[in-house]
Short mmCIF file of C-alpha atoms and ligand atoms in Angstrom, two decimals:
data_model
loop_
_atom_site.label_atom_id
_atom_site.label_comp_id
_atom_site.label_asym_id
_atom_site.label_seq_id
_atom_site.Cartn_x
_atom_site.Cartn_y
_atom_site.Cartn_z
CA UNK A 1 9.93 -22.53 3.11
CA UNK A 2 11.22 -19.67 4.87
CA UNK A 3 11.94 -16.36 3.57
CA UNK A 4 15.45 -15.18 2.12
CA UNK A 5 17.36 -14.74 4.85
CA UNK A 6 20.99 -14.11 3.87
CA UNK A 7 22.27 -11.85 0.95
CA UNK A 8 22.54 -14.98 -1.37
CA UNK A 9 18.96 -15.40 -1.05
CA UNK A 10 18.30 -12.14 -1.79
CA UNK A 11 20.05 -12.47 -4.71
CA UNK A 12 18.28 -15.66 -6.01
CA UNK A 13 14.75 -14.39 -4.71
CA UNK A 14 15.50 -11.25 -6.61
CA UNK A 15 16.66 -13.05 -9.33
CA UNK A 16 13.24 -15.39 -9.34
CA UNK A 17 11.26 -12.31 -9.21
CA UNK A 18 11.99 -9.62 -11.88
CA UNK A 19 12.68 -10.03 -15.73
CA UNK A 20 15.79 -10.96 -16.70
CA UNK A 21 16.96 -7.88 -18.45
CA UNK A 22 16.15 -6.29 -15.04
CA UNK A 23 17.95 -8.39 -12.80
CA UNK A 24 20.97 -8.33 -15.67
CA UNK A 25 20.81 -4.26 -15.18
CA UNK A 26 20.91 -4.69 -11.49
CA UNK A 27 23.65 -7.61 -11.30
CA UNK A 28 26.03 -6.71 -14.11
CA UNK A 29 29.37 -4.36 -14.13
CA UNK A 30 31.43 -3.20 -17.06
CA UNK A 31 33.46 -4.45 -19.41
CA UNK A 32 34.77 -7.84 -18.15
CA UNK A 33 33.35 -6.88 -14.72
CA UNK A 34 36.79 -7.51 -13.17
CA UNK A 35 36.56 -4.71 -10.58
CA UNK A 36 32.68 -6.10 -9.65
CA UNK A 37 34.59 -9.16 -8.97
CA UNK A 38 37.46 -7.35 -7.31
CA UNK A 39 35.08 -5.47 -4.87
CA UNK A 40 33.61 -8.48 -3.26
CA UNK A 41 37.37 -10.43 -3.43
CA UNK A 42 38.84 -7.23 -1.30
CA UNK A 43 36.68 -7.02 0.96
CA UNK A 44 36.60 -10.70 1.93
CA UNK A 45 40.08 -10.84 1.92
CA UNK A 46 39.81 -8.62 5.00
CA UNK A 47 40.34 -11.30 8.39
CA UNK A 48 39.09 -9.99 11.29
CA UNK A 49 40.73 -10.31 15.00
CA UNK A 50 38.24 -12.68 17.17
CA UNK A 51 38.53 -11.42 20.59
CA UNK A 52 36.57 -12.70 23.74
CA UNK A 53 35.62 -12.43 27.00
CA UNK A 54 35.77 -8.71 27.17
CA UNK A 55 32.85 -7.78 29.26
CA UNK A 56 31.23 -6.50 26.05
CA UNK A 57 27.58 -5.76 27.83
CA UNK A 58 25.32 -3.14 25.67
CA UNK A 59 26.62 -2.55 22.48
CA UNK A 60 25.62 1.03 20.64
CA UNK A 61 25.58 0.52 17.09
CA UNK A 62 24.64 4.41 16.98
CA UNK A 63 26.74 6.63 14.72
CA UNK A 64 26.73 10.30 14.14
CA UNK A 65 27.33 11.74 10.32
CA UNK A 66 26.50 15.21 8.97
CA UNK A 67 24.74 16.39 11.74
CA UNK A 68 22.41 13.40 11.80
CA UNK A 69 22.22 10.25 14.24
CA UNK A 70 22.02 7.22 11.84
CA UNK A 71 21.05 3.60 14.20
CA UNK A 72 24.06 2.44 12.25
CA UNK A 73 26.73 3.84 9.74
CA UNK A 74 25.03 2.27 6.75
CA UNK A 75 23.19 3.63 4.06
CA UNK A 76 20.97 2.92 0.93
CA UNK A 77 23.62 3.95 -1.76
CA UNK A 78 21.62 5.72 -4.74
CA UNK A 79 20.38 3.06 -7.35
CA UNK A 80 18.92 4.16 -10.97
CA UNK A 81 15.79 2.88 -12.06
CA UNK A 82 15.01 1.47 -8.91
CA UNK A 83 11.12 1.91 -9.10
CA UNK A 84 11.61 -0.94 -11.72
CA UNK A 85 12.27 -3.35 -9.25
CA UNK A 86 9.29 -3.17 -7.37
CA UNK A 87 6.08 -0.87 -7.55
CA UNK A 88 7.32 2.80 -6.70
CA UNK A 89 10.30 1.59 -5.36
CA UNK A 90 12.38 4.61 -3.68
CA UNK A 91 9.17 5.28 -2.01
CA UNK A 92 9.09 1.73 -0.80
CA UNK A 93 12.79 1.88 0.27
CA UNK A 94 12.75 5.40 2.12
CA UNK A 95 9.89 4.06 4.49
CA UNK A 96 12.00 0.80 5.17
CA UNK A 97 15.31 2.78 5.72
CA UNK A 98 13.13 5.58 7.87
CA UNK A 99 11.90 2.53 9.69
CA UNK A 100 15.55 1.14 10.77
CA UNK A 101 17.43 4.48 11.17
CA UNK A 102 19.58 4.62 8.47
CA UNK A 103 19.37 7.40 5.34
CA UNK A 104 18.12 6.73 2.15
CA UNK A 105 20.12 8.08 -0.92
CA UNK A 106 17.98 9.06 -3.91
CA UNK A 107 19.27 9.04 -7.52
CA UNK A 108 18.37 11.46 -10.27
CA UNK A 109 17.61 8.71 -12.42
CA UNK A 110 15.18 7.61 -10.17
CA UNK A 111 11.87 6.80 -11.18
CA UNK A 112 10.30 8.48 -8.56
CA UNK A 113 10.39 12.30 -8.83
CA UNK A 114 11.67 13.83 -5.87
CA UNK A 115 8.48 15.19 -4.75
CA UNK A 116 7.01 12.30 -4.71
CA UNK A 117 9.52 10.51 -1.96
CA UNK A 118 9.50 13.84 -0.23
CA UNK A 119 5.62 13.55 0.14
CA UNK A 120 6.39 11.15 2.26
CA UNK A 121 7.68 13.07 4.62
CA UNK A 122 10.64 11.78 5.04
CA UNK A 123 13.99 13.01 4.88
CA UNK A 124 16.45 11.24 2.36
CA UNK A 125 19.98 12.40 0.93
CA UNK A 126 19.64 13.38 -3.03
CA UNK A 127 22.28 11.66 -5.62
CA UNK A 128 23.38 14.24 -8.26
CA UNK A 129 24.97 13.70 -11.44
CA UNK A 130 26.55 16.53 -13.79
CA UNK A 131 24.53 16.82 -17.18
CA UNK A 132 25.40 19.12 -19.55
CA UNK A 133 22.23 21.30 -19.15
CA UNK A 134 23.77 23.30 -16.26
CA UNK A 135 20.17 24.64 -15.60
CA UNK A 136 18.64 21.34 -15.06
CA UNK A 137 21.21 20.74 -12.81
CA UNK A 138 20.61 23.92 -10.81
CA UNK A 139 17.25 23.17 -10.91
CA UNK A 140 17.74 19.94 -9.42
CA UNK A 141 19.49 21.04 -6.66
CA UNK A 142 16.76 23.40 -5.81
CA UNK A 143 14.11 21.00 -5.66
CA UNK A 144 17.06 18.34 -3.40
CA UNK A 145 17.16 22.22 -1.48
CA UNK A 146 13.25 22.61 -1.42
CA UNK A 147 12.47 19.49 -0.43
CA UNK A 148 14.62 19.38 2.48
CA UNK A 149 17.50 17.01 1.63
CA UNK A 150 20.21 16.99 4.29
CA UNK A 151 23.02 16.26 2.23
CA UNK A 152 24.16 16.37 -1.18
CA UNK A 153 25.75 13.38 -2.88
CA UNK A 154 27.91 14.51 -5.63
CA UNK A 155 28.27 11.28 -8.61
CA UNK A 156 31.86 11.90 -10.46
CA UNK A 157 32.51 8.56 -11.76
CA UNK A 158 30.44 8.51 -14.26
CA UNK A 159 31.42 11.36 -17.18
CA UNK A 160 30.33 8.35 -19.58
CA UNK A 161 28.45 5.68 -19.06
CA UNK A 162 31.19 2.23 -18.58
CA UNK A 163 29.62 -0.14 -21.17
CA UNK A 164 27.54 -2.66 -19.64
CA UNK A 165 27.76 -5.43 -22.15
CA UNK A 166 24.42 -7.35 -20.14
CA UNK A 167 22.28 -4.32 -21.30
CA UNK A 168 23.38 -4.68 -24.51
CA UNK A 169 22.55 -8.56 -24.68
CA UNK A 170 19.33 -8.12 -23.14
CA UNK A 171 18.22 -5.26 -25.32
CA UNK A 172 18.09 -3.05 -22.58
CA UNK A 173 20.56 -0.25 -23.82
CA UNK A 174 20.93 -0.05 -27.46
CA UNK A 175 18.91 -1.52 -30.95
CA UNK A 176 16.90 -4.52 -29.70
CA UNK A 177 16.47 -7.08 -32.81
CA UNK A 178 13.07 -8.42 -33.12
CA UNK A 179 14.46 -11.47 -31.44
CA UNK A 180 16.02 -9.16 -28.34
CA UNK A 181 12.33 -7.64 -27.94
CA UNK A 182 10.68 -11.42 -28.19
CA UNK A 183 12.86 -12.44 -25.21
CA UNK A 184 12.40 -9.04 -23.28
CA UNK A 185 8.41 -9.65 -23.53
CA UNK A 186 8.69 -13.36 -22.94
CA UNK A 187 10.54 -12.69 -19.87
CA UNK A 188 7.74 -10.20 -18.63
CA UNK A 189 5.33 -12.93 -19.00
CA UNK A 190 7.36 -15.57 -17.15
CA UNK A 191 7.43 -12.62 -14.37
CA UNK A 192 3.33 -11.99 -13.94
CA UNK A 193 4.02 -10.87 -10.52
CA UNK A 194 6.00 -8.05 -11.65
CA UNK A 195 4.32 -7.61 -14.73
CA UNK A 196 1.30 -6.51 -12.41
CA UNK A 197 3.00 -4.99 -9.53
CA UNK A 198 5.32 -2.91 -11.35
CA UNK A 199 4.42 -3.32 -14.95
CA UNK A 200 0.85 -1.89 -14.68
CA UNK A 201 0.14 -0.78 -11.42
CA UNK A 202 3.83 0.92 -10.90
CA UNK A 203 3.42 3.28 -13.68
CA UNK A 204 4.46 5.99 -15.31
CA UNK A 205 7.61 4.15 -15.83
CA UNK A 206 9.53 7.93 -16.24
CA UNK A 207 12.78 8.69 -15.16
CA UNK A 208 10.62 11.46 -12.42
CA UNK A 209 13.62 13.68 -12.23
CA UNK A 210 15.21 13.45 -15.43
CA UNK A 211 11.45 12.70 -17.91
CA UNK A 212 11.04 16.83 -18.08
CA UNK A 213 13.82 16.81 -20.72
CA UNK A 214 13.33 13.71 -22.30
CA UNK A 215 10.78 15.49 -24.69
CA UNK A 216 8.05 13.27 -23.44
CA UNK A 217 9.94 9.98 -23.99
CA UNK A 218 10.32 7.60 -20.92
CA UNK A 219 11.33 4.26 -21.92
CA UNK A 220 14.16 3.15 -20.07
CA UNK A 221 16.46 2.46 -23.13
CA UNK A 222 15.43 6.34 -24.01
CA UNK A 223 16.87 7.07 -20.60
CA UNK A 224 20.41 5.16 -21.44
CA UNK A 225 20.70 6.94 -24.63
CA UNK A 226 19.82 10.18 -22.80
CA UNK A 227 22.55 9.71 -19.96
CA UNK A 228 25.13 8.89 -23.02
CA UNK A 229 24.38 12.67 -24.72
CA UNK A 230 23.84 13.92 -21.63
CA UNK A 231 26.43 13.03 -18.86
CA UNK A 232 29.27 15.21 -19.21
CA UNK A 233 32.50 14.49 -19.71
CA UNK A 234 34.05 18.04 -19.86
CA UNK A 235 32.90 18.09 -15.86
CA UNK A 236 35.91 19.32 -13.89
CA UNK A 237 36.52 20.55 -10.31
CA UNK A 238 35.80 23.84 -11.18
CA UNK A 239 31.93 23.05 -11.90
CA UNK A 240 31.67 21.29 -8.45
CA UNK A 241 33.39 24.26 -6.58
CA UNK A 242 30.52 25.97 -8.38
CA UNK A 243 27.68 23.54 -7.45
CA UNK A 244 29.27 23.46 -3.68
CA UNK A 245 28.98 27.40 -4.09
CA UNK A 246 24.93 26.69 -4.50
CA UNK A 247 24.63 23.91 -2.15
CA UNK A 248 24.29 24.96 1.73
CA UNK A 249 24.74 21.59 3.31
CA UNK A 250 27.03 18.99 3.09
CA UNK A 251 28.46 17.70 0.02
CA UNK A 252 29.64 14.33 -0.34
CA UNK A 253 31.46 13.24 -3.30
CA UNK A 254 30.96 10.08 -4.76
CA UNK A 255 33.54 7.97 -6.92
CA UNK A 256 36.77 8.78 -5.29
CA UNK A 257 39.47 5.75 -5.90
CA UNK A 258 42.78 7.81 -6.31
CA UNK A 259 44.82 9.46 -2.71
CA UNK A 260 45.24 12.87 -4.73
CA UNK A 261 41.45 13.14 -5.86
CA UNK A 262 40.58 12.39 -2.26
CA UNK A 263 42.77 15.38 -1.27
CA UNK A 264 41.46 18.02 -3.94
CA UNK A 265 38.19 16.83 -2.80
CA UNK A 266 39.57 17.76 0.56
CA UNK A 267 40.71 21.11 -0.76
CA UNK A 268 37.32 22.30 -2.64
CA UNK A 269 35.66 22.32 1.11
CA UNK A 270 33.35 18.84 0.21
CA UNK A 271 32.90 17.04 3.60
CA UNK A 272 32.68 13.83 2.81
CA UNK A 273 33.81 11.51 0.04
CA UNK A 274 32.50 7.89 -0.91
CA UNK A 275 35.54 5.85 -1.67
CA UNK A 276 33.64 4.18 -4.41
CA UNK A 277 34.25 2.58 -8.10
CA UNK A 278 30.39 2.53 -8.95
CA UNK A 279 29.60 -0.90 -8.35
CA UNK A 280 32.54 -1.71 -10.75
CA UNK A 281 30.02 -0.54 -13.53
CA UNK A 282 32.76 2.04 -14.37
CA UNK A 283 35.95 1.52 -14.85
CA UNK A 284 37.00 -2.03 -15.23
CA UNK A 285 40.28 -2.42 -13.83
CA UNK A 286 40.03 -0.35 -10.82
CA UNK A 287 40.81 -1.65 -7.68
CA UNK A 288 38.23 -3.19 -4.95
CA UNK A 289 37.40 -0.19 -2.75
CA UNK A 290 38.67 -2.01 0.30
CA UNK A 291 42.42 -2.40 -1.53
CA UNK A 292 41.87 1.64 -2.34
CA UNK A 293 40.19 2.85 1.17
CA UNK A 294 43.30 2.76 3.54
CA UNK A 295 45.69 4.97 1.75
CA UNK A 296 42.71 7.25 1.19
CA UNK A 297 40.75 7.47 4.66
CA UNK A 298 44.90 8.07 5.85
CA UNK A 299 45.49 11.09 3.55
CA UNK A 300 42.36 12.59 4.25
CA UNK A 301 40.25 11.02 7.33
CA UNK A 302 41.20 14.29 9.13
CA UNK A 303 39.80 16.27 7.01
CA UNK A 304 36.63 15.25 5.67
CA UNK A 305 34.63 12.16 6.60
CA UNK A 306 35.28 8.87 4.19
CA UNK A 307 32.50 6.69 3.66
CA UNK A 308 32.82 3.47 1.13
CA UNK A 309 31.04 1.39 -0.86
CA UNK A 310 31.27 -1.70 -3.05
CA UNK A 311 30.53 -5.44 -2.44
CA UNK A 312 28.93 -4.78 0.97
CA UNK A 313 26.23 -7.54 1.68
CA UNK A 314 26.56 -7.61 5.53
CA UNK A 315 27.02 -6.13 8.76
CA UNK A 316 30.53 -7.58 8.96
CA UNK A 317 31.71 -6.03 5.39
CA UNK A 318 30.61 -2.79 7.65
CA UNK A 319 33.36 -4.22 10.45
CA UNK A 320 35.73 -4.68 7.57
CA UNK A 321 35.23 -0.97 5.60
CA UNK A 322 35.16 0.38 9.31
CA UNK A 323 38.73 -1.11 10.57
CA UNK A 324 39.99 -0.37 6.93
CA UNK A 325 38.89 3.22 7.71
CA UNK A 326 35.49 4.28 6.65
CA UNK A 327 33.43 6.14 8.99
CA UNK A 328 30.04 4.86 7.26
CA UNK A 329 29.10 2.41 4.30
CA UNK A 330 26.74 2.30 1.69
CA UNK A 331 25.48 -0.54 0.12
CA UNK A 332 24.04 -0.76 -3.54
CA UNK A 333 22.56 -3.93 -4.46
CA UNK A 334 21.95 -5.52 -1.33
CA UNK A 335 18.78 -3.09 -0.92
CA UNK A 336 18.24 -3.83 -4.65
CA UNK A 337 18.10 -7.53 -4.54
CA UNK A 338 15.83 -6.90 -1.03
CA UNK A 339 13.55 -4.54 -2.82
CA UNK A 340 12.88 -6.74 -6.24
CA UNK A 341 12.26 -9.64 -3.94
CA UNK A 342 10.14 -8.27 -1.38
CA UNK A 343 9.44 -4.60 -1.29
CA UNK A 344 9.13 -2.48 1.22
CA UNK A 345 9.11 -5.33 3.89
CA UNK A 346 12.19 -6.93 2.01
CA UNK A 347 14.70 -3.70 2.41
CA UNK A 348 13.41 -3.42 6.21
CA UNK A 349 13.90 -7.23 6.59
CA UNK A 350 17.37 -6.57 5.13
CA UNK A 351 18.72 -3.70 7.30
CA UNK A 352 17.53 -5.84 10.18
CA UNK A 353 19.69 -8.59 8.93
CA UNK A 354 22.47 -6.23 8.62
CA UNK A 355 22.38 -4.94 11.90
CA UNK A 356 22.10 -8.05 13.66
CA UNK A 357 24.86 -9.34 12.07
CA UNK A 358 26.91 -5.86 12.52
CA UNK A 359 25.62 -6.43 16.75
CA UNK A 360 27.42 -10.01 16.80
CA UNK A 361 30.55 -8.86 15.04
CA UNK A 362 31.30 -6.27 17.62
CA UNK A 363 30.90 -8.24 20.13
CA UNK A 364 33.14 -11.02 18.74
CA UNK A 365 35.67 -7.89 18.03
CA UNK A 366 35.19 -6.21 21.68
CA UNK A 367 33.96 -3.52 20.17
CA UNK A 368 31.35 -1.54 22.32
CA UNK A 369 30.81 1.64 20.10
CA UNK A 370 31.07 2.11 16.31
CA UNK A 371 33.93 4.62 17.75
CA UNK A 372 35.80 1.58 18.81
CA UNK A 373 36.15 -0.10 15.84
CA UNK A 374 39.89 0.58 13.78
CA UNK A 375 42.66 -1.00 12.59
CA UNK A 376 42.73 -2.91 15.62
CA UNK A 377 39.54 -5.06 14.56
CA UNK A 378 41.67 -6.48 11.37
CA UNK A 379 43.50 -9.50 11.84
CA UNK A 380 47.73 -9.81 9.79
CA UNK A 381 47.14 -10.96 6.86
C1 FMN B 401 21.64 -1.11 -10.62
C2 FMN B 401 22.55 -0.03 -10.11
C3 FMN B 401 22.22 1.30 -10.37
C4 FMN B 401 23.04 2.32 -9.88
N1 FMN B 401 22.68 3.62 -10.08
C5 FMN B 401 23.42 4.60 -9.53
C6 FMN B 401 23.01 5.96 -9.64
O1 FMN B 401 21.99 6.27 -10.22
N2 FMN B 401 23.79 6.91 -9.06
C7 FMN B 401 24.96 6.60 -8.40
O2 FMN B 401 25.65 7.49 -7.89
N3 FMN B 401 25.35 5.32 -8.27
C8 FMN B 401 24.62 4.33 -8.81
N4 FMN B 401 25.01 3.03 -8.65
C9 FMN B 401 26.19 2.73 -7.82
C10 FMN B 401 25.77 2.55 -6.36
O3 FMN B 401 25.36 3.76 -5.79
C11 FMN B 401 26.94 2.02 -5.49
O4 FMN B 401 28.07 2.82 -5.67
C12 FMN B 401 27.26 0.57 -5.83
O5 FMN B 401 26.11 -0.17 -6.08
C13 FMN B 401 28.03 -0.08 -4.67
O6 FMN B 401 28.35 -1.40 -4.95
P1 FMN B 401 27.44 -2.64 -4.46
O7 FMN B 401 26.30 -2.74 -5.41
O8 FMN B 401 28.37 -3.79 -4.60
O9 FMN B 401 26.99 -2.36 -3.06
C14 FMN B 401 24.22 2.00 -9.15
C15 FMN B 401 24.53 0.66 -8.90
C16 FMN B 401 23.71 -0.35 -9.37
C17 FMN B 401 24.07 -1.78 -9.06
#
């Protein structure tokens, strides 16, 4: 058999691959994971406008964001934990995004430090989330600073944790019964790939950026219960016009849903926003991004640039954010599913995929440039 060659693949390879309480962390939302569902329902409710025979020729999928010429607008949105999926696995994913021209986003709770990605020598955006220890958070910016990062990614969705009721089943956040841990360990075994890969030869299994104030304790659950006392929910605008106030570059904030957050977003000097309801791992309800993004990228596409995330498995849902207004898109667990089922190889195989796919869409929507493509490309609903 051939290898996974679609996202649904990806998704079942993935979910062949990794222990269940991983691939539940990965897959699940919050709450009744309506929005999760709502994400992927908005965007495919999206037609697009089949046009033909216009003397397409070359087609430049090229895109220019932030200073930086990406070989598409597509990104590696930041994913927590992801050096659980495979063996180091930001460093795997930064080499496979370096390798097809797009920018890799790295989370704080990553589980590789970031001097470790940046030892590879290449450049990546840094994720930042608002804890309560203003220092660490300083500190973190200087090492993002230090180690080069173009631009900052600002996470504001997230002043609590949504509760992910999957992590709870599996054990993975919260007490796990002696039952819970039985079927967490049973599921390692049934996983001996990983269990070697990433279970032995992938440690330390530390949160690198965040293990310094963990007093020593690295266990993921130790992390969850960490982000719950730590995250903090008194954050407010002021603290980000403080952190732009420190930050040089460009500062993209991540979690905007609402037309008059986008526009004090607008106001605080941030240039760029990520339309974005965290995967729907936040809060449950929400709209799907691609319902929220054209009143948004309307009120404020002049001013700063609007990315967008959420249900993206394919170079057409980049078509689709694009003509809905977006100027670039991340994607979340597309590169996650890639990486748990084949590494490094998998997330370049992936972004290949992607940008085929993205290639034949313009084409079929007579779009020569990634400047071409706007409301024109969407079909009446
Ligand atoms: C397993 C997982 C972990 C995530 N961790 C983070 C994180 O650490 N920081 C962050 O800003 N967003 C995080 N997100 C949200 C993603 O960056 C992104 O917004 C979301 O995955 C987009 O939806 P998609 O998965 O449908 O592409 C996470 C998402 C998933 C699925």
């Amino acid at each position: 058999m051939n290898g996974p060659a679609t996202h649904a693949d990806l998704y079942q390879a993935a979910r062949r691959s990794i222990p269940r309480f991983l691939f539940d962390y990965v897959q699940g939302g919050s709450f009744d994971e309506l929005t999760l569902a709502r994400n992927r329902a908005a965007l495919e409710a999206v037609k697009l406008r089949q046009r033909v025979l216009t003397a397409i020729g070359d087609i430049d999928m090229s895109t220019a964001l932030f200073g930086q010429t990406l070989a598409m607008p597509f990104m590696l949105a930041p994913i927590g934990m992801a050096g659980m999926l495979s063996r180091r696995g930001e460093v795997q994913a930064v080499r496979a995004a370096r390798a097809q021209g797009v920018p890799f986003i790295l989370s704080t709770a990553s589980v590789c430090a970031i001097d470790e990605v940046s030892a590879t020598g290449i450049p990546f955006w840094f994720q930042l989330y608002m804890a309560k220890d203003r220092g660490f958070v300083i500190d973190l910016l200087g090492r993002a600073k230090d180690a080069g990062c173009p631009v900052l990614v600002m996470t504001v969705d997230l002043p609590l944790p949504g509760p992910r009721y999957r992590d709870q089943r599996s054990g993975l956040s919260g007490p796990a019964s002696l039952w819970g841990q039985w079927i967490r360990w049973r599921s390692i075994f049934a996983h001996p790939g990983w269990a070697v890969n990433v279970g032995l030869r992938g440690r330390p299994h530390a949160l690198g950026n965040v293990a310094p104030l963990m007093n020593g304790r690295v266990r993921l659950k130790d992390f969850l219960r960490w982000s719950g006392q730590n995250f903090d929910p008194s954050v407010s605008w002021k603290d980000l016009e403080f952190l732009r106030a420190h930050w040089p570059g460009p500062m993209v904030i991540k979690g905007i849903l609402d037309v008059e957050d986008a526009k004090i977003a607008a106001d605080i000097g941030a240039e760029g926003i990520v339309v974005s309801n965290h995967g729907g791992r936040q809060l449950d309800g929400a709209p799907g991004t691609a319902q929220a993004l054209p009143d948004i990228a309307a009120a404020v596409g002049d001013r700063l640039t609007v990315l967008a995330d959420g249900g993206v498995q394919g170079g057409l849902d980049i078509i689709r954010m694009l003509g809905l207004g977006a100027k670039g898109v991340l994607a979340g667990r597309a590169w996650a599913y890639a990486l748990a089922a084949g590494g490094e190889a998998g997330v370049a195989a992936m972004l290949s995929r992607v940008a085929a796919e993205l290639r034949t869409g313009m084409a079929l929507t007579g779009c020569k440039t990634i400047g071409d493509i706007g409301p024109q490309v969407l079909a009446e609903s």
